[in-house]
Amino acid sequence: MTLIRPLAALFALIIWSGLAVAQQTNATDAPEPSAAERSQTGGATTLEDILARQRGEKVDTEYRASNTGQGNVEALIGQLGTRGVASDSDIYRALRYGSADISVSSRGPGAEVIIQDGGMWWLQVREGPLATYGAYLLGGMLALLVLFYLLRGKIRIDGEKTGRTITRFSGFERFGHWLFGGSFLILGATGLVVLFGRAFVIPWMGKEAFANIAFVSKMLHNNIAWAFMLGLVIITVNWVVHNIPNRHDLKWLAVGGGLFSKDVHPPARKFNAGQKIIFWSCVVFGLIISATGLSLLFPFQIALFEPFVGIINGLGIPGWFGQPPLSDPLTPHQEMQFAQVLHLAIAFLFLAIIFAHIYLGSVGMEGAFDAMGSGEVELQWAREHHRLWVEEVEEAEKDRAAAATSPAE
């Protein structure tokens, strides 16, 4: 329970902060139509209502949600005859606001949700703050990496190379890494195509081409997700023991890992503090992305956010952002909307971190790619970046050699 409340609050802050930004982007000081103005239209939507909604302002919809014909039953009976006591407009309003008495032949989950009015906030957040700030985050990270390369250059091996190598990662470790990393890059690319394709691909290649690209992207995204989850399990099992924080991590962080200056090599075991941050980010973000992804793949079977509704409403979090309490229980459609918002937000953070990881593991540092390429690294590189680990490996080799040469008793 101690973890549930902070997680619920964090999730709610992500959603409603984005929603608040979306609503304030085009907000103006135009007054909301009064009850008297609406009464002159017979309860119908006024021009001011329509204009305010187009500007992104919050419009009180109670006058529509409650106008479903039930308040004037006697007068409507004689007018509508066989159509009952509600007009078509009344019925549509009842369907939209979830107050209609619905009977459907299909009894599947969500079958009674005919019109889902709550999707507008999701659309505003997805196409507004999430897409905008997500693009800024990725672009900003790429710009920082380019700037770092221009200022620092490639991080070279400072000492004299020995010409000898040491085994850094086994074949199974490298398999898990590439399965996890490769599948994530494909998921990231296809996700970005689906999110930004309408704005960038359609003007460039046309609607028909985008339709084909989007279809392939969706199929890849949904199916490669299983490889990603398997890779997450493998890297967690392989490396969780080596990524437990220790006192050497503080020394590494104090000097920035030596990334910003030459001849500075803080001691580290198999993984230094920076790599541990990457590892735990992969685990935590990977679990969140996997959980929300499964919720999106199986929206009628997995109610991921249902346990948090009571907590969020109990804390009054929706009210902080001028929103009504969440409906309890959530419909499958609402579950999907919340899942996708969190899925996208975490994916952008994850991509930004992986960009930095790819840079340091390739063009940013001499000898780093060999660790995941052949699995063998230059001994001097290993001593400079993971001296304590090298000492452990060499000590273990001495013990094995001594055991092999000692006479049998």
Short mmCIF file of C-alpha atoms in Angstrom, two decimals:
data_model
loop_
_atom_site.label_atom_id
_atom_site.label_comp_id
_atom_site.label_asym_id
_atom_site.label_seq_id
_atom_site.Cartn_x
_atom_site.Cartn_y
_atom_site.Cartn_z
CA MET A 1 0.00 0.00 0.00
CA THR A 2 2.93 2.32 0.68
CA LEU A 3 3.95 2.00 -2.97
CA ILE A 4 0.45 2.09 -4.45
CA ARG A 5 -0.37 5.61 -3.31
CA PRO A 6 2.78 7.28 -4.75
CA LEU A 7 2.40 5.33 -7.99
CA ALA A 8 -1.26 6.31 -8.24
CA ALA A 9 -0.41 9.94 -7.57
CA LEU A 10 2.42 9.91 -10.15
CA PHE A 11 0.19 8.34 -12.79
CA ALA A 12 -2.60 10.83 -12.12
CA LEU A 13 -0.18 13.77 -12.24
CA ILE A 14 1.06 12.68 -15.67
CA ILE A 15 -2.47 12.45 -17.05
CA TRP A 16 -4.05 15.53 -15.54
CA SER A 17 -1.07 17.81 -15.92
CA GLY A 18 -1.14 17.00 -19.64
CA LEU A 19 -4.89 17.54 -19.72
CA ALA A 20 -4.56 20.86 -17.95
CA VAL A 21 -1.96 22.02 -20.48
CA ALA A 22 -4.17 20.88 -23.35
CA GLN A 23 -7.11 22.83 -21.97
CA GLN A 24 -5.08 25.96 -21.26
CA THR A 25 -3.30 26.08 -24.61
CA ASN A 26 -6.10 27.89 -26.41
CA ALA A 27 -8.06 29.14 -23.39
CA THR A 28 -9.59 32.62 -23.47
CA ASP A 29 -11.61 34.70 -21.05
CA ALA A 30 -14.91 34.27 -22.91
CA PRO A 31 -17.74 33.80 -20.35
CA GLU A 32 -19.62 30.51 -20.21
CA PRO A 33 -23.22 30.71 -21.49
CA SER A 34 -25.68 31.24 -18.66
CA ALA A 35 -28.66 29.04 -17.86
CA ALA A 36 -30.95 31.81 -19.11
CA GLU A 37 -29.27 31.83 -22.52
CA ARG A 38 -29.67 28.09 -22.83
CA SER A 39 -33.29 28.21 -21.79
CA GLN A 40 -33.98 30.39 -24.80
CA THR A 41 -32.79 27.58 -27.06
CA GLY A 42 -34.98 24.97 -25.40
CA GLY A 43 -31.97 23.39 -23.74
CA ALA A 44 -29.99 22.98 -26.96
CA THR A 45 -26.30 23.79 -27.36
CA THR A 46 -25.67 27.48 -28.03
CA LEU A 47 -23.18 29.02 -30.42
CA GLU A 48 -21.17 30.15 -27.40
CA ASP A 49 -20.96 26.52 -26.25
CA ILE A 50 -19.60 25.41 -29.62
CA LEU A 51 -17.06 28.24 -29.86
CA ALA A 52 -15.86 27.67 -26.30
CA ARG A 53 -15.38 23.95 -26.96
CA GLN A 54 -13.40 24.73 -30.12
CA ARG A 55 -11.15 27.06 -28.11
CA GLY A 56 -10.40 24.21 -25.73
CA GLU A 57 -12.32 25.72 -22.81
CA LYS A 58 -14.16 23.61 -20.28
CA VAL A 59 -17.89 23.67 -20.96
CA ASP A 60 -20.44 22.57 -18.37
CA THR A 61 -22.36 19.72 -20.03
CA GLU A 62 -24.79 19.05 -17.20
CA TYR A 63 -27.59 20.79 -19.11
CA ARG A 64 -27.15 18.16 -21.84
CA ALA A 65 -26.34 15.13 -19.72
CA SER A 66 -29.58 15.55 -17.75
CA ASN A 67 -31.72 16.52 -20.76
CA THR A 68 -32.76 13.01 -21.80
CA GLY A 69 -36.54 13.46 -21.92
CA GLN A 70 -37.22 11.91 -18.54
CA GLY A 71 -38.11 15.20 -16.88
CA ASN A 72 -41.13 15.86 -19.12
CA VAL A 73 -42.62 12.39 -19.52
CA GLU A 74 -46.31 13.32 -19.51
CA ALA A 75 -45.97 16.04 -22.16
CA LEU A 76 -43.92 13.79 -24.44
CA ILE A 77 -46.19 10.74 -24.33
CA GLY A 78 -48.84 12.34 -26.56
CA GLN A 79 -46.32 13.93 -28.92
CA LEU A 80 -44.01 11.00 -29.65
CA GLY A 81 -46.50 8.12 -29.72
CA THR A 82 -44.76 4.82 -30.45
CA ARG A 83 -41.30 6.33 -30.06
CA GLY A 84 -41.79 6.46 -26.29
CA VAL A 85 -41.03 9.40 -24.03
CA ALA A 86 -37.72 10.55 -25.53
CA SER A 87 -36.77 12.06 -28.86
CA ASP A 88 -33.80 10.89 -30.94
CA SER A 89 -31.70 13.72 -29.53
CA ASP A 90 -32.65 12.71 -26.00
CA ILE A 91 -31.61 9.12 -26.68
CA TYR A 92 -28.27 10.17 -28.18
CA ARG A 93 -27.54 12.35 -25.15
CA ALA A 94 -28.37 9.48 -22.81
CA LEU A 95 -26.06 7.18 -24.78
CA ARG A 96 -23.27 9.73 -24.80
CA TYR A 97 -23.39 10.42 -21.07
CA GLY A 98 -23.91 6.81 -20.02
CA SER A 99 -27.41 7.13 -18.55
CA ALA A 100 -29.32 5.09 -21.17
CA ASP A 101 -30.91 1.75 -20.33
CA ILE A 102 -29.18 -0.35 -22.97
CA SER A 103 -29.86 -3.92 -24.02
CA VAL A 104 -27.51 -5.48 -26.58
CA SER A 105 -27.36 -8.93 -28.13
CA SER A 106 -23.60 -9.18 -27.57
CA ARG A 107 -22.79 -9.54 -23.91
CA GLY A 108 -19.05 -8.96 -24.25
CA PRO A 109 -17.21 -6.47 -22.05
CA GLY A 110 -17.81 -2.91 -23.12
CA ALA A 111 -20.66 -3.86 -25.47
CA GLU A 112 -23.03 -1.43 -23.75
CA VAL A 113 -20.70 1.54 -24.35
CA ILE A 114 -22.28 2.84 -27.55
CA ILE A 115 -20.93 6.41 -27.47
CA GLN A 116 -17.75 7.10 -25.49
CA ASP A 117 -17.68 10.81 -24.66
CA GLY A 118 -14.59 10.61 -22.45
CA GLY A 119 -12.21 10.14 -25.35
CA MET A 120 -11.77 13.85 -26.02
CA TRP A 121 -9.39 14.44 -23.13
CA TRP A 122 -7.31 11.48 -24.30
CA LEU A 123 -7.16 12.88 -27.85
CA GLN A 124 -6.14 16.32 -26.59
CA VAL A 125 -3.39 14.94 -24.36
CA ARG A 126 -2.11 12.45 -26.97
CA GLU A 127 -1.91 14.97 -29.82
CA GLY A 128 -0.99 17.90 -27.57
CA PRO A 129 1.36 17.71 -24.58
CA LEU A 130 2.47 14.10 -25.05
CA ALA A 131 3.44 14.45 -28.69
CA THR A 132 4.87 17.96 -28.26
CA TYR A 133 6.94 17.45 -25.12
CA GLY A 134 7.91 13.94 -26.21
CA ALA A 135 9.35 15.31 -29.43
CA TYR A 136 11.17 18.05 -27.48
CA LEU A 137 12.64 15.43 -25.14
CA LEU A 138 14.00 13.22 -27.92
CA GLY A 139 15.24 16.16 -29.97
CA GLY A 140 16.84 17.72 -26.91
CA MET A 141 18.64 14.50 -25.99
CA LEU A 142 20.04 14.14 -29.52
CA ALA A 143 21.18 17.77 -29.45
CA LEU A 144 22.92 17.26 -26.09
CA LEU A 145 24.73 14.17 -27.36
CA VAL A 146 25.96 16.01 -30.45
CA LEU A 147 27.12 18.90 -28.28
CA PHE A 148 28.87 16.50 -25.88
CA TYR A 149 30.67 14.84 -28.78
CA LEU A 150 31.81 18.19 -30.17
CA LEU A 151 33.14 19.32 -26.79
CA ARG A 152 34.53 16.05 -25.39
CA GLY A 153 35.16 14.04 -28.51
CA LYS A 154 35.44 10.27 -28.47
CA ILE A 155 36.47 8.90 -25.08
CA ARG A 156 39.75 7.12 -25.81
CA ILE A 157 41.67 4.48 -23.90
CA ASP A 158 44.18 6.57 -21.93
CA GLY A 159 46.77 3.92 -21.12
CA GLU A 160 48.88 1.80 -23.42
CA LYS A 161 46.97 -1.06 -24.99
CA THR A 162 48.11 -4.54 -23.93
CA GLY A 163 47.01 -6.47 -27.01
CA ARG A 164 45.24 -8.91 -24.72
CA THR A 165 41.50 -9.26 -24.18
CA ILE A 166 39.25 -10.30 -21.33
CA THR A 167 35.80 -11.85 -21.66
CA ARG A 168 33.26 -9.18 -20.78
CA PHE A 169 29.96 -10.88 -21.63
CA SER A 170 29.04 -14.45 -22.52
CA GLY A 171 27.08 -15.38 -25.63
CA PHE A 172 23.85 -15.75 -23.66
CA GLU A 173 24.29 -12.34 -22.06
CA ARG A 174 24.80 -10.75 -25.46
CA PHE A 175 21.78 -12.59 -26.86
CA GLY A 176 19.56 -11.22 -24.09
CA HIS A 177 20.93 -7.71 -24.61
CA TRP A 178 20.36 -7.67 -28.36
CA LEU A 179 16.94 -9.30 -28.08
CA PHE A 180 15.84 -6.68 -25.57
CA GLY A 181 17.55 -3.69 -27.22
CA GLY A 182 16.77 -4.60 -30.82
CA SER A 183 13.10 -5.26 -30.15
CA PHE A 184 12.82 -2.02 -28.19
CA LEU A 185 14.24 0.02 -31.07
CA ILE A 186 11.71 -1.53 -33.47
CA LEU A 187 8.91 -0.88 -30.99
CA GLY A 188 10.07 2.72 -30.60
CA ALA A 189 10.27 3.33 -34.35
CA THR A 190 6.86 1.80 -35.09
CA GLY A 191 5.29 3.63 -32.16
CA LEU A 192 6.60 6.96 -33.43
CA VAL A 193 5.23 6.18 -36.90
CA VAL A 194 1.77 5.54 -35.47
CA LEU A 195 1.89 8.67 -33.29
CA PHE A 196 3.36 11.16 -35.78
CA GLY A 197 2.50 9.51 -39.09
CA ARG A 198 -0.58 11.57 -39.85
CA ALA A 199 1.31 14.83 -39.37
CA PHE A 200 4.52 13.91 -41.21
CA VAL A 201 4.09 10.80 -43.37
CA ILE A 202 0.78 11.69 -45.06
CA PRO A 203 2.00 15.08 -46.39
CA TRP A 204 5.18 13.38 -47.63
CA MET A 205 3.94 10.05 -49.03
CA GLY A 206 0.16 10.34 -49.16
CA LYS A 207 -2.68 8.65 -47.31
CA GLU A 208 -2.54 5.31 -49.11
CA ALA A 209 1.17 4.85 -48.43
CA PHE A 210 0.72 5.84 -44.81
CA ALA A 211 -2.15 3.36 -44.43
CA ASN A 212 0.16 0.53 -45.50
CA ILE A 213 3.02 1.77 -43.33
CA ALA A 214 0.73 2.18 -40.33
CA PHE A 215 -0.69 -1.33 -40.78
CA VAL A 216 2.78 -2.92 -40.92
CA SER A 217 3.91 -0.79 -37.97
CA LYS A 218 0.95 -1.91 -35.90
CA MET A 219 1.52 -5.59 -36.68
CA LEU A 220 5.23 -5.31 -35.84
CA HIS A 221 4.54 -3.36 -32.68
CA ASN A 222 2.00 -5.85 -31.36
CA ASN A 223 4.03 -8.98 -32.12
CA ILE A 224 7.60 -7.90 -31.38
CA ALA A 225 6.37 -6.88 -27.94
CA TRP A 226 6.70 -10.56 -26.92
CA ALA A 227 10.41 -10.57 -27.85
CA PHE A 228 10.87 -7.39 -25.81
CA MET A 229 9.30 -8.96 -22.73
CA LEU A 230 11.39 -12.11 -23.10
CA GLY A 231 14.54 -10.00 -23.44
CA LEU A 232 13.56 -8.07 -20.31
CA VAL A 233 13.36 -11.33 -18.35
CA ILE A 234 16.75 -12.49 -19.65
CA ILE A 235 18.69 -9.31 -18.86
CA THR A 236 17.07 -9.09 -15.42
CA VAL A 237 18.05 -12.66 -14.54
CA ASN A 238 21.56 -12.22 -15.96
CA TRP A 239 22.49 -8.91 -14.37
CA VAL A 240 20.33 -8.05 -11.39
CA VAL A 241 22.97 -9.34 -8.95
CA HIS A 242 25.68 -7.20 -10.55
CA ASN A 243 23.56 -4.03 -10.40
CA ILE A 244 23.04 -3.81 -6.65
CA PRO A 245 24.30 -0.34 -5.59
CA ASN A 246 27.50 -0.17 -3.51
CA ARG A 247 29.81 2.46 -2.03
CA HIS A 248 31.96 2.60 -5.17
CA ASP A 249 28.99 4.02 -7.08
CA LEU A 250 29.16 7.20 -4.99
CA LYS A 251 32.79 7.72 -5.98
CA TRP A 252 31.90 7.12 -9.62
CA LEU A 253 29.08 9.66 -9.51
CA ALA A 254 31.23 12.22 -7.67
CA VAL A 255 33.60 12.48 -10.65
CA GLY A 256 30.97 11.94 -13.33
CA GLY A 257 32.46 8.58 -14.17
CA GLY A 258 35.42 10.32 -15.75
CA LEU A 259 33.31 11.07 -18.80
CA PHE A 260 34.10 14.78 -18.72
CA SER A 261 37.87 14.62 -18.19
CA LYS A 262 40.82 12.54 -19.27
CA ASP A 263 42.84 10.20 -17.02
CA VAL A 264 40.03 10.01 -14.48
CA HIS A 265 38.95 6.40 -13.90
CA PRO A 266 36.90 5.77 -10.75
CA PRO A 267 36.85 2.14 -9.54
CA ALA A 268 33.91 -0.02 -10.58
CA ARG A 269 32.92 -3.65 -10.61
CA LYS A 270 31.21 -5.34 -13.58
CA PHE A 271 28.78 -2.40 -13.90
CA ASN A 272 29.49 1.17 -12.87
CA ALA A 273 26.94 3.59 -11.42
CA GLY A 274 25.96 4.96 -14.83
CA GLN A 275 25.31 1.49 -16.18
CA LYS A 276 23.30 0.63 -13.09
CA ILE A 277 21.09 3.65 -13.69
CA ILE A 278 20.54 2.44 -17.25
CA PHE A 279 19.83 -1.11 -16.05
CA TRP A 280 17.25 -0.16 -13.43
CA SER A 281 15.63 2.29 -15.84
CA CYS A 282 15.30 -0.57 -18.33
CA VAL A 283 13.78 -2.84 -15.71
CA VAL A 284 11.31 -0.34 -14.24
CA PHE A 285 10.32 1.30 -17.53
CA GLY A 286 10.28 -2.09 -19.24
CA LEU A 287 7.83 -3.47 -16.66
CA ILE A 288 5.55 -0.43 -16.99
CA ILE A 289 5.61 -0.53 -20.78
CA SER A 290 4.97 -4.29 -20.75
CA ALA A 291 2.05 -3.98 -18.32
CA THR A 292 0.39 -1.12 -20.21
CA GLY A 293 1.08 -2.86 -23.52
CA LEU A 294 -0.62 -6.04 -22.32
CA SER A 295 -3.54 -3.93 -21.10
CA LEU A 296 -3.84 -2.44 -24.60
CA LEU A 297 -3.59 -5.86 -26.27
CA PHE A 298 -6.20 -7.39 -23.96
CA PRO A 299 -8.37 -4.45 -22.84
CA PHE A 300 -11.37 -6.60 -21.94
CA GLN A 301 -9.38 -9.08 -19.89
CA ILE A 302 -6.89 -6.86 -18.03
CA ALA A 303 -8.16 -4.03 -15.80
CA LEU A 304 -4.79 -2.47 -15.03
CA PHE A 305 -5.97 0.79 -13.46
CA GLU A 306 -9.13 -0.37 -11.72
CA PRO A 307 -7.40 -0.90 -8.32
CA PHE A 308 -6.20 2.71 -8.33
CA VAL A 309 -9.53 4.45 -9.00
CA GLY A 310 -10.66 4.49 -5.38
CA ILE A 311 -7.25 5.72 -4.20
CA ILE A 312 -7.09 8.50 -6.80
CA ASN A 313 -10.62 9.66 -6.08
CA GLY A 314 -10.07 9.33 -2.33
CA LEU A 315 -7.03 11.60 -2.51
CA GLY A 316 -9.04 14.10 -4.57
CA ILE A 317 -6.39 14.16 -7.28
CA PRO A 318 -8.84 14.86 -10.18
CA GLY A 319 -10.02 17.98 -8.37
CA TRP A 320 -6.48 19.36 -8.33
CA PHE A 321 -6.80 19.78 -12.09
CA GLY A 322 -10.43 20.89 -12.17
CA GLN A 323 -11.65 17.46 -13.27
CA PRO A 324 -14.55 15.38 -11.88
CA PRO A 325 -13.80 12.11 -10.03
CA LEU A 326 -13.01 9.08 -12.18
CA SER A 327 -15.89 6.77 -12.92
CA ASP A 328 -15.82 3.61 -10.85
CA PRO A 329 -15.59 1.07 -12.34
CA LEU A 330 -13.69 2.23 -15.42
CA THR A 331 -14.97 1.11 -18.81
CA PRO A 332 -12.57 -0.88 -21.04
CA HIS A 333 -12.33 2.21 -23.25
CA GLN A 334 -11.16 4.35 -20.32
CA GLU A 335 -8.68 1.65 -19.33
CA MET A 336 -7.19 1.80 -22.83
CA GLN A 337 -6.98 5.60 -22.76
CA PHE A 338 -5.15 5.68 -19.42
CA ALA A 339 -2.90 2.81 -20.53
CA GLN A 340 -1.88 4.53 -23.74
CA VAL A 341 -1.12 7.84 -22.04
CA LEU A 342 1.17 6.15 -19.53
CA HIS A 343 2.60 3.86 -22.24
CA LEU A 344 3.58 6.85 -24.39
CA ALA A 345 4.96 8.95 -21.53
CA ILE A 346 7.24 6.14 -20.33
CA ALA A 347 8.25 5.25 -23.90
CA PHE A 348 9.52 8.78 -24.54
CA LEU A 349 11.59 8.73 -21.32
CA PHE A 350 12.88 5.26 -22.17
CA LEU A 351 13.91 6.28 -25.69
CA ALA A 352 15.78 9.34 -24.43
CA ILE A 353 17.79 7.19 -22.00
CA ILE A 354 18.53 4.55 -24.63
CA PHE A 355 19.78 7.24 -27.03
CA ALA A 356 22.46 8.12 -24.47
CA HIS A 357 23.25 4.43 -23.91
CA ILE A 358 23.65 3.79 -27.65
CA TYR A 359 25.92 6.81 -28.01
CA LEU A 360 28.33 5.72 -25.26
CA GLY A 361 28.27 2.12 -26.46
CA SER A 362 29.19 3.01 -30.03
CA VAL A 363 30.76 6.24 -31.31
CA GLY A 364 31.10 7.85 -27.89
CA MET A 365 33.67 5.52 -26.30
CA GLU A 366 36.56 3.59 -27.79
CA GLY A 367 36.35 -0.15 -27.19
CA ALA A 368 32.86 -0.10 -25.65
CA PHE A 369 31.06 -1.78 -28.56
CA ASP A 370 33.34 -4.82 -28.36
CA ALA A 371 31.69 -5.77 -25.08
CA MET A 372 28.42 -6.51 -26.87
CA GLY A 373 29.99 -7.31 -30.22
CA SER A 374 32.47 -10.13 -29.70
CA GLY A 375 32.16 -10.16 -25.92
CA GLU A 376 35.94 -9.62 -25.63
CA VAL A 377 37.36 -6.23 -24.62
CA GLU A 378 40.88 -4.81 -24.52
CA LEU A 379 42.37 -5.51 -21.08
CA GLN A 380 43.49 -1.89 -20.65
CA TRP A 381 39.97 -0.65 -21.40
CA ALA A 382 38.60 -3.01 -18.79
CA ARG A 383 41.15 -1.86 -16.20
CA GLU A 384 40.31 1.79 -16.79
CA HIS A 385 36.54 1.44 -16.65
CA HIS A 386 35.98 -1.67 -14.46
CA ARG A 387 39.15 -2.15 -12.45
CA LEU A 388 37.56 -3.93 -9.48
CA TRP A 389 35.83 -6.39 -11.80
CA VAL A 390 39.12 -7.15 -13.60
CA GLU A 391 40.79 -7.81 -10.26
CA GLU A 392 37.99 -10.21 -9.31
CA VAL A 393 38.30 -12.07 -12.61
CA GLU A 394 42.10 -12.32 -12.36
CA GLU A 395 41.91 -13.51 -8.76
CA ALA A 396 39.38 -16.17 -9.72
CA GLU A 397 41.67 -17.34 -12.55
CA LYS A 398 44.61 -17.61 -10.14
CA ASP A 399 42.52 -19.72 -7.76
CA ARG A 400 41.47 -22.04 -10.58
CA ALA A 401 45.05 -22.35 -11.79
CA ALA A 402 46.29 -23.11 -8.28
CA ALA A 403 43.58 -25.74 -7.82
CA ALA A 404 44.49 -27.36 -11.13
CA THR A 405 48.22 -27.62 -10.32
CA SER A 406 47.93 -28.70 -6.68
CA PRO A 407 48.62 -32.44 -6.09
CA ALA A 408 45.65 -34.65 -5.36
CA GLU A 409 45.36 -35.82 -1.76
#
